[in-house]
mmCIF file of C-alpha atoms in Angstrom:
data_model
loop_
_atom_site.group_PDB
_atom_site.id
_atom_site.type_symbol
_atom_site.label_atom_id
_atom_site.label_comp_id
_atom_site.label_asym_id
_atom_site.label_seq_id
_atom_site.Cartn_x
_atom_site.Cartn_y
_atom_site.Cartn_z
ATOM 1 C CA MET A 1 106.550 -68.220 5.824
ATOM 2 C CA ARG A 2 103.665 -66.837 3.799
ATOM 3 C CA LEU A 3 103.232 -63.116 3.597
ATOM 4 C CA LEU A 4 99.975 -61.436 4.600
ATOM 5 C CA TRP A 5 99.147 -60.469 1.030
ATOM 6 C CA GLN A 6 99.394 -64.133 0.029
ATOM 7 C CA PHE A 7 96.513 -64.919 2.379
ATOM 8 C CA ARG A 8 94.481 -61.939 1.281
ATOM 9 C CA CYS A 9 94.637 -62.558 -2.468
ATOM 10 C CA PRO A 10 92.491 -65.734 -2.532
ATOM 11 C CA ILE A 11 89.974 -64.081 -0.217
ATOM 12 C CA LEU A 12 89.777 -60.980 -2.391
ATOM 13 C CA LEU A 13 89.407 -63.106 -5.500
ATOM 14 C CA ALA A 14 86.573 -65.066 -3.906
ATOM 15 C CA LEU A 15 84.817 -61.887 -2.798
ATOM 16 C CA SER A 16 85.240 -60.417 -6.264
ATOM 17 C CA PHE A 17 83.726 -63.535 -7.828
ATOM 18 C CA LEU A 18 80.766 -63.493 -5.453
ATOM 19 C CA SER A 19 80.185 -59.807 -6.128
ATOM 20 C CA ALA A 20 80.287 -60.318 -9.892
ATOM 21 C CA THR A 21 77.903 -63.266 -9.610
ATOM 22 C CA ALA A 22 75.445 -61.231 -7.558
ATOM 23 C CA GLN A 23 75.590 -58.387 -10.052
ATOM 24 C CA ALA A 24 75.008 -60.802 -12.928
ATOM 25 C CA GLN A 25 71.736 -62.081 -11.465
ATOM 26 C CA VAL A 26 68.919 -60.305 -13.279
ATOM 27 C CA VAL A 27 65.315 -60.530 -12.127
ATOM 28 C CA MET A 28 62.906 -60.504 -15.063
ATOM 29 C CA THR A 29 59.245 -59.557 -14.757
ATOM 30 C CA THR A 30 56.384 -59.826 -17.242
ATOM 31 C CA ILE A 31 55.346 -56.332 -18.355
ATOM 32 C CA GLY A 32 52.849 -56.989 -21.134
ATOM 33 C CA TYR A 33 51.598 -58.900 -24.141
ATOM 34 C CA ARG A 34 51.596 -58.221 -27.860
ATOM 35 C CA THR A 35 49.828 -59.591 -30.939
ATOM 36 C CA VAL A 36 52.112 -59.718 -33.974
ATOM 37 C CA SER A 37 52.354 -61.061 -37.498
ATOM 38 C CA ARG A 38 54.134 -64.342 -38.175
ATOM 39 C CA ALA A 39 57.078 -62.451 -39.686
ATOM 40 C CA GLU A 40 57.525 -60.317 -36.578
ATOM 41 C CA ALA A 41 57.132 -63.378 -34.351
ATOM 42 C CA MET A 42 59.933 -65.151 -36.221
ATOM 43 C CA SER A 43 62.156 -62.089 -35.841
ATOM 44 C CA ILE A 44 61.426 -61.798 -32.120
ATOM 45 C CA ASN A 45 61.976 -65.503 -31.435
ATOM 46 C CA GLN A 46 65.320 -65.481 -33.213
ATOM 47 C CA GLY A 47 66.883 -63.149 -30.642
ATOM 48 C CA HIS A 48 64.193 -63.281 -27.937
ATOM 49 C CA ARG A 49 63.845 -59.525 -27.925
ATOM 50 C CA PRO A 50 61.900 -56.953 -29.947
ATOM 51 C CA THR A 51 63.794 -54.740 -32.344
ATOM 52 C CA GLY A 52 63.129 -51.348 -33.885
ATOM 53 C CA GLU A 53 62.404 -52.797 -37.321
ATOM 54 C CA TRP A 54 58.838 -53.917 -36.534
ATOM 55 C CA PHE A 55 56.155 -51.344 -35.829
ATOM 56 C CA ASP A 56 52.386 -51.208 -35.507
ATOM 57 C CA GLY A 57 51.164 -49.532 -38.664
ATOM 58 C CA ASP A 58 47.374 -49.696 -38.406
ATOM 59 C CA GLY A 59 45.859 -46.299 -37.743
ATOM 60 C CA PRO A 60 47.342 -43.265 -35.984
ATOM 61 C CA PRO A 61 49.232 -43.902 -32.740
ATOM 62 C CA GLN A 62 47.128 -43.033 -29.692
ATOM 63 C CA LEU A 63 49.986 -42.133 -27.356
ATOM 64 C CA GLY A 64 52.296 -40.160 -29.631
ATOM 65 C CA ASP A 65 55.453 -41.037 -31.527
ATOM 66 C CA GLY A 66 56.516 -44.641 -31.226
ATOM 67 C CA PHE A 67 54.777 -47.762 -32.407
ATOM 68 C CA PHE A 68 55.587 -50.586 -29.979
ATOM 69 C CA TYR A 69 52.416 -51.162 -27.958
ATOM 70 C CA LEU A 70 51.768 -53.773 -25.280
ATOM 71 C CA THR A 71 48.535 -54.660 -23.510
ATOM 72 C CA ASN A 72 48.063 -55.752 -19.903
ATOM 73 C CA THR A 73 45.862 -58.734 -20.792
ATOM 74 C CA PHE A 74 46.779 -61.797 -22.793
ATOM 75 C CA PRO A 75 44.796 -61.812 -26.084
ATOM 76 C CA SER A 76 41.835 -64.109 -26.494
ATOM 77 C CA TRP A 77 42.606 -67.265 -28.468
ATOM 78 C CA LYS A 78 39.049 -67.276 -29.843
ATOM 79 C CA ASP A 79 38.792 -66.415 -33.558
ATOM 80 C CA PRO A 80 42.303 -65.010 -34.033
ATOM 81 C CA GLU A 81 43.346 -63.549 -37.355
ATOM 82 C CA PRO A 82 45.035 -66.150 -39.610
ATOM 83 C CA ASP A 83 48.440 -64.521 -39.210
ATOM 84 C CA ASP A 84 48.229 -63.725 -35.480
ATOM 85 C CA TRP A 85 50.931 -64.826 -33.076
ATOM 86 C CA PHE A 86 50.928 -63.898 -29.392
ATOM 87 C CA CYS A 87 53.973 -62.686 -27.501
ATOM 88 C CA VAL A 88 54.949 -62.413 -23.848
ATOM 89 C CA ILE A 89 57.269 -59.497 -23.060
ATOM 90 C CA LYS A 90 59.524 -59.381 -19.990
ATOM 91 C CA ALA A 91 61.881 -56.679 -18.692
ATOM 92 C CA ASP A 92 64.788 -56.349 -16.291
ATOM 93 C CA GLN A 93 63.065 -55.437 -13.028
ATOM 94 C CA ASP A 94 65.734 -52.934 -11.948
ATOM 95 C CA LYS A 95 65.721 -51.180 -15.317
ATOM 96 C CA LEU A 96 61.935 -51.115 -15.282
ATOM 97 C CA GLN A 97 61.923 -49.423 -11.884
ATOM 98 C CA ALA A 98 64.424 -46.808 -13.056
ATOM 99 C CA ILE A 99 62.620 -45.624 -16.188
ATOM 100 C CA GLY A 100 59.990 -42.858 -16.136
ATOM 101 C CA LYS A 101 56.310 -43.775 -16.492
ATOM 102 C CA ALA A 102 53.127 -41.733 -16.926
ATOM 103 C CA TRP A 103 49.399 -42.155 -17.395
ATOM 104 C CA ILE A 104 48.233 -40.208 -20.444
ATOM 105 C CA PRO A 105 44.665 -38.889 -19.942
ATOM 106 C CA GLU A 106 42.312 -38.491 -22.878
ATOM 107 C CA TYR A 107 42.047 -34.750 -22.262
ATOM 108 C CA TRP A 108 44.279 -32.255 -20.498
ATOM 109 C CA ASP A 109 43.160 -28.773 -19.462
ATOM 110 C CA ARG A 110 46.298 -26.666 -19.601
ATOM 111 C CA LEU A 111 46.358 -23.391 -17.677
ATOM 112 C CA ILE A 112 47.227 -20.589 -20.100
ATOM 113 C CA ALA A 113 46.857 -17.440 -17.986
ATOM 114 C CA GLY A 114 44.816 -16.437 -14.956
ATOM 115 C CA GLN A 115 41.685 -18.606 -15.048
ATOM 116 C CA LYS A 116 41.968 -19.379 -18.755
ATOM 117 C CA TYR A 117 42.482 -22.999 -19.780
ATOM 118 C CA GLU A 118 43.139 -24.670 -23.114
ATOM 119 C CA LYS A 119 41.881 -28.220 -23.669
ATOM 120 C CA PHE A 120 44.172 -30.711 -25.404
ATOM 121 C CA HIS A 121 43.019 -34.070 -26.762
ATOM 122 C CA LEU A 122 46.091 -36.113 -25.884
ATOM 123 C CA TRP A 123 44.799 -39.372 -27.335
ATOM 124 C CA SER A 124 44.940 -37.823 -30.792
ATOM 125 C CA GLY A 125 48.595 -38.849 -30.651
ATOM 126 C CA LYS A 126 50.061 -35.393 -31.246
ATOM 127 C CA GLU A 127 53.579 -35.741 -29.867
ATOM 128 C CA VAL A 128 54.159 -32.064 -29.060
ATOM 129 C CA ASP A 129 51.071 -31.955 -26.817
ATOM 130 C CA ILE A 130 52.012 -35.185 -25.043
ATOM 131 C CA MET A 131 55.537 -33.890 -24.446
ATOM 132 C CA ARG A 132 54.098 -30.686 -22.957
ATOM 133 C CA TYR A 133 51.952 -32.791 -20.652
ATOM 134 C CA LEU A 134 54.898 -34.967 -19.583
ATOM 135 C CA HIS A 135 56.919 -31.807 -18.899
ATOM 136 C CA PHE A 136 54.026 -30.422 -16.815
ATOM 137 C CA MET A 137 53.931 -33.699 -14.843
ATOM 138 C CA ARG A 138 57.712 -33.485 -14.303
ATOM 139 C CA ILE A 139 58.387 -36.906 -15.783
ATOM 140 C CA ARG A 140 62.104 -37.694 -15.768
ATOM 141 C CA ASN A 141 63.675 -38.269 -19.203
ATOM 142 C CA ARG A 142 60.225 -37.755 -20.676
ATOM 143 C CA GLU A 143 61.333 -38.582 -24.237
ATOM 144 C CA ARG A 144 61.961 -42.158 -23.084
ATOM 145 C CA ALA A 145 59.196 -42.525 -20.502
ATOM 146 C CA LEU A 146 56.715 -45.390 -20.800
ATOM 147 C CA ARG A 147 53.210 -44.127 -21.602
ATOM 148 C CA PHE A 148 50.030 -45.809 -20.338
ATOM 149 C CA SER A 149 46.315 -45.350 -21.040
ATOM 150 C CA TRP A 150 43.071 -47.161 -21.718
ATOM 151 C CA VAL A 151 42.631 -48.408 -25.269
ATOM 152 C CA ALA A 152 40.446 -45.779 -26.921
ATOM 153 C CA THR A 153 38.397 -47.950 -29.275
ATOM 154 C CA GLY A 154 37.589 -51.536 -30.114
ATOM 155 C CA LYS A 155 35.548 -54.368 -28.668
ATOM 156 C CA PRO A 156 36.593 -55.904 -25.349
ATOM 157 C CA TRP A 157 38.707 -58.991 -25.730
ATOM 158 C CA SER A 158 36.842 -60.939 -23.082
ATOM 159 C CA LYS A 159 33.206 -61.311 -22.082
ATOM 160 C CA ILE A 160 34.423 -61.393 -18.492
ATOM 161 C CA ASP A 161 36.092 -58.003 -18.572
ATOM 162 C CA ARG A 162 33.476 -55.428 -19.504
ATOM 163 C CA ILE A 163 35.956 -52.585 -19.817
ATOM 164 C CA PRO A 164 38.582 -51.917 -22.485
ATOM 165 C CA PRO A 165 42.110 -53.183 -21.883
ATOM 166 C CA LEU A 166 44.988 -50.910 -21.010
ATOM 167 C CA HIS A 167 47.986 -50.441 -23.237
ATOM 168 C CA MET A 168 51.564 -49.221 -22.879
ATOM 169 C CA LEU A 169 53.719 -47.452 -25.446
ATOM 170 C CA ILE A 170 57.446 -48.149 -25.261
ATOM 171 C CA PRO A 171 59.328 -45.375 -27.114
ATOM 172 C CA THR A 172 61.339 -46.633 -30.067
ATOM 173 C CA ASP A 173 64.665 -45.380 -28.668
ATOM 174 C CA VAL A 174 64.100 -47.391 -25.487
ATOM 175 C CA ILE A 175 63.800 -50.558 -27.582
ATOM 176 C CA VAL A 176 66.689 -49.770 -29.926
ATOM 177 C CA ASP A 177 69.026 -48.921 -27.009
ATOM 178 C CA ASP A 178 67.750 -51.913 -24.972
ATOM 179 C CA GLN A 179 67.135 -49.718 -21.940
ATOM 180 C CA LEU A 180 64.723 -52.208 -20.381
ATOM 181 C CA GLY A 181 66.677 -55.404 -21.048
ATOM 182 C CA LEU A 182 63.613 -56.789 -22.815
ATOM 183 C CA TRP A 183 63.063 -60.517 -23.377
ATOM 184 C CA ALA A 184 60.256 -61.853 -25.571
ATOM 185 C CA LYS A 185 58.763 -65.129 -26.754
ATOM 186 C CA CYS A 186 55.984 -65.526 -29.323
ATOM 187 C CA PHE A 187 53.561 -68.425 -29.818
ATOM 188 C CA GLU A 188 51.236 -69.478 -32.617
ATOM 189 C CA THR A 189 48.789 -71.494 -30.496
ATOM 190 C CA ALA A 190 47.629 -71.758 -26.900
ATOM 191 C CA GLU A 191 48.972 -75.325 -26.834
ATOM 192 C CA GLU A 192 52.476 -74.055 -27.590
ATOM 193 C CA VAL A 193 52.248 -71.573 -24.728
ATOM 194 C CA GLU A 194 51.157 -74.258 -22.281
ATOM 195 C CA GLU A 195 53.834 -76.715 -23.451
ATOM 196 C CA PHE A 196 56.537 -74.072 -23.171
ATOM 197 C CA SER A 197 55.417 -72.935 -19.723
ATOM 198 C CA SER A 198 55.393 -76.508 -18.418
ATOM 199 C CA THR A 199 58.986 -77.165 -19.495
ATOM 200 C CA ILE A 200 60.688 -73.877 -18.572
ATOM 201 C CA HIS A 201 59.335 -72.933 -15.162
ATOM 202 C CA ASP A 202 62.087 -70.460 -14.392
ATOM 203 C CA LEU A 203 61.038 -68.170 -17.257
ATOM 204 C CA LEU A 204 57.252 -68.111 -17.028
ATOM 205 C CA SER A 205 54.395 -70.319 -15.917
ATOM 206 C CA TRP A 206 50.983 -70.930 -17.440
ATOM 207 C CA GLU A 207 49.412 -68.859 -14.650
ATOM 208 C CA ASP A 208 52.010 -66.138 -15.191
ATOM 209 C CA ILE A 209 51.157 -65.964 -18.889
ATOM 210 C CA LEU A 210 47.393 -65.794 -18.431
ATOM 211 C CA GLN A 211 47.369 -63.254 -15.630
ATOM 212 C CA LYS A 212 46.214 -59.696 -16.158
ATOM 213 C CA ILE A 213 49.131 -57.432 -15.320
ATOM 214 C CA ASN A 214 48.041 -54.890 -12.731
ATOM 215 C CA TRP A 215 49.441 -51.691 -14.203
ATOM 216 C CA LEU A 216 46.819 -49.836 -12.161
ATOM 217 C CA GLY A 217 48.723 -50.999 -9.090
ATOM 218 C CA TRP A 218 52.140 -49.768 -10.251
ATOM 219 C CA ALA A 219 52.718 -46.929 -7.799
ATOM 220 C CA GLU A 220 55.620 -45.479 -9.794
ATOM 221 C CA ILE A 221 53.399 -44.483 -12.751
ATOM 222 C CA ILE A 222 52.842 -40.733 -12.466
ATOM 223 C CA GLY A 223 49.356 -39.327 -13.025
ATOM 224 C CA ASP A 224 45.812 -40.668 -12.905
ATOM 225 C CA PRO A 225 44.518 -43.491 -15.139
ATOM 226 C CA GLU A 226 41.009 -42.013 -14.799
ATOM 227 C CA ASP A 227 37.888 -43.989 -15.690
ATOM 228 C CA PRO A 228 37.809 -46.167 -18.824
ATOM 229 C CA PRO A 229 36.269 -44.428 -21.844
ATOM 230 C CA ASP A 230 32.826 -45.141 -23.279
ATOM 231 C CA PRO A 231 31.553 -47.933 -20.997
ATOM 232 C CA PHE A 232 29.810 -50.677 -22.938
ATOM 233 C CA PRO A 233 26.058 -51.135 -22.302
ATOM 234 C CA ALA A 234 24.952 -54.001 -20.093
ATOM 235 C CA ASP A 235 23.311 -55.809 -23.040
ATOM 236 C CA PHE A 236 26.412 -55.541 -25.235
ATOM 237 C CA PHE A 237 27.409 -59.126 -24.497
ATOM 238 C CA ASP A 238 23.927 -60.575 -25.039
ATOM 239 C CA THR A 239 24.520 -60.882 -28.775
ATOM 240 C CA ASP A 240 25.796 -64.054 -30.410
ATOM 241 C CA GLU A 241 28.463 -62.316 -32.490
#
């Protein structure tokens, strides 16, 4: 005669296995794109994730401390720099939902006293001012919050989109501590992207790669993206540059 616990053990083991399997299933979502050097691309492709050793070093950072920027549009393949590679960045969807996010406006009028305000130029990249703004906006774990804004300068990447792209700053500690479960893949040519997307459908598709990521529709980003800066004149694209 079998005891009751002898019947229960296999059932409990099966339930435990199913629970562990469910917990192990991670949903990944594309969060942005990045243009990198060949050396950084090789480093990323080796482990399929960005690391803290590669940073953007051209010019002052627009959104404060931290140097890992992504854009919401895939870069144009027309006339790339000789060393340019193009990367797709994905994140664990649950971890992405859990982390703080904020739009960083170009200017912030901070109330000092009574009716007196002090204007801060947040896009100057001064970390102390951005941290004050994030504190004012009550962003959780603001030191590790993702920061979003329009790109301040530069020509549009596409003659279809007549406004600057958006970009996101991922704080360095978030990358080093792998708080988003990031996954990345870099490509040297458009043909490589298309070939890869046609053979590994469960990771990303050609349409998935080329889509513009709608950060403006992410309801969990605190703040207002405001209007894009310095609209380009209607005849800007009439040149043959």
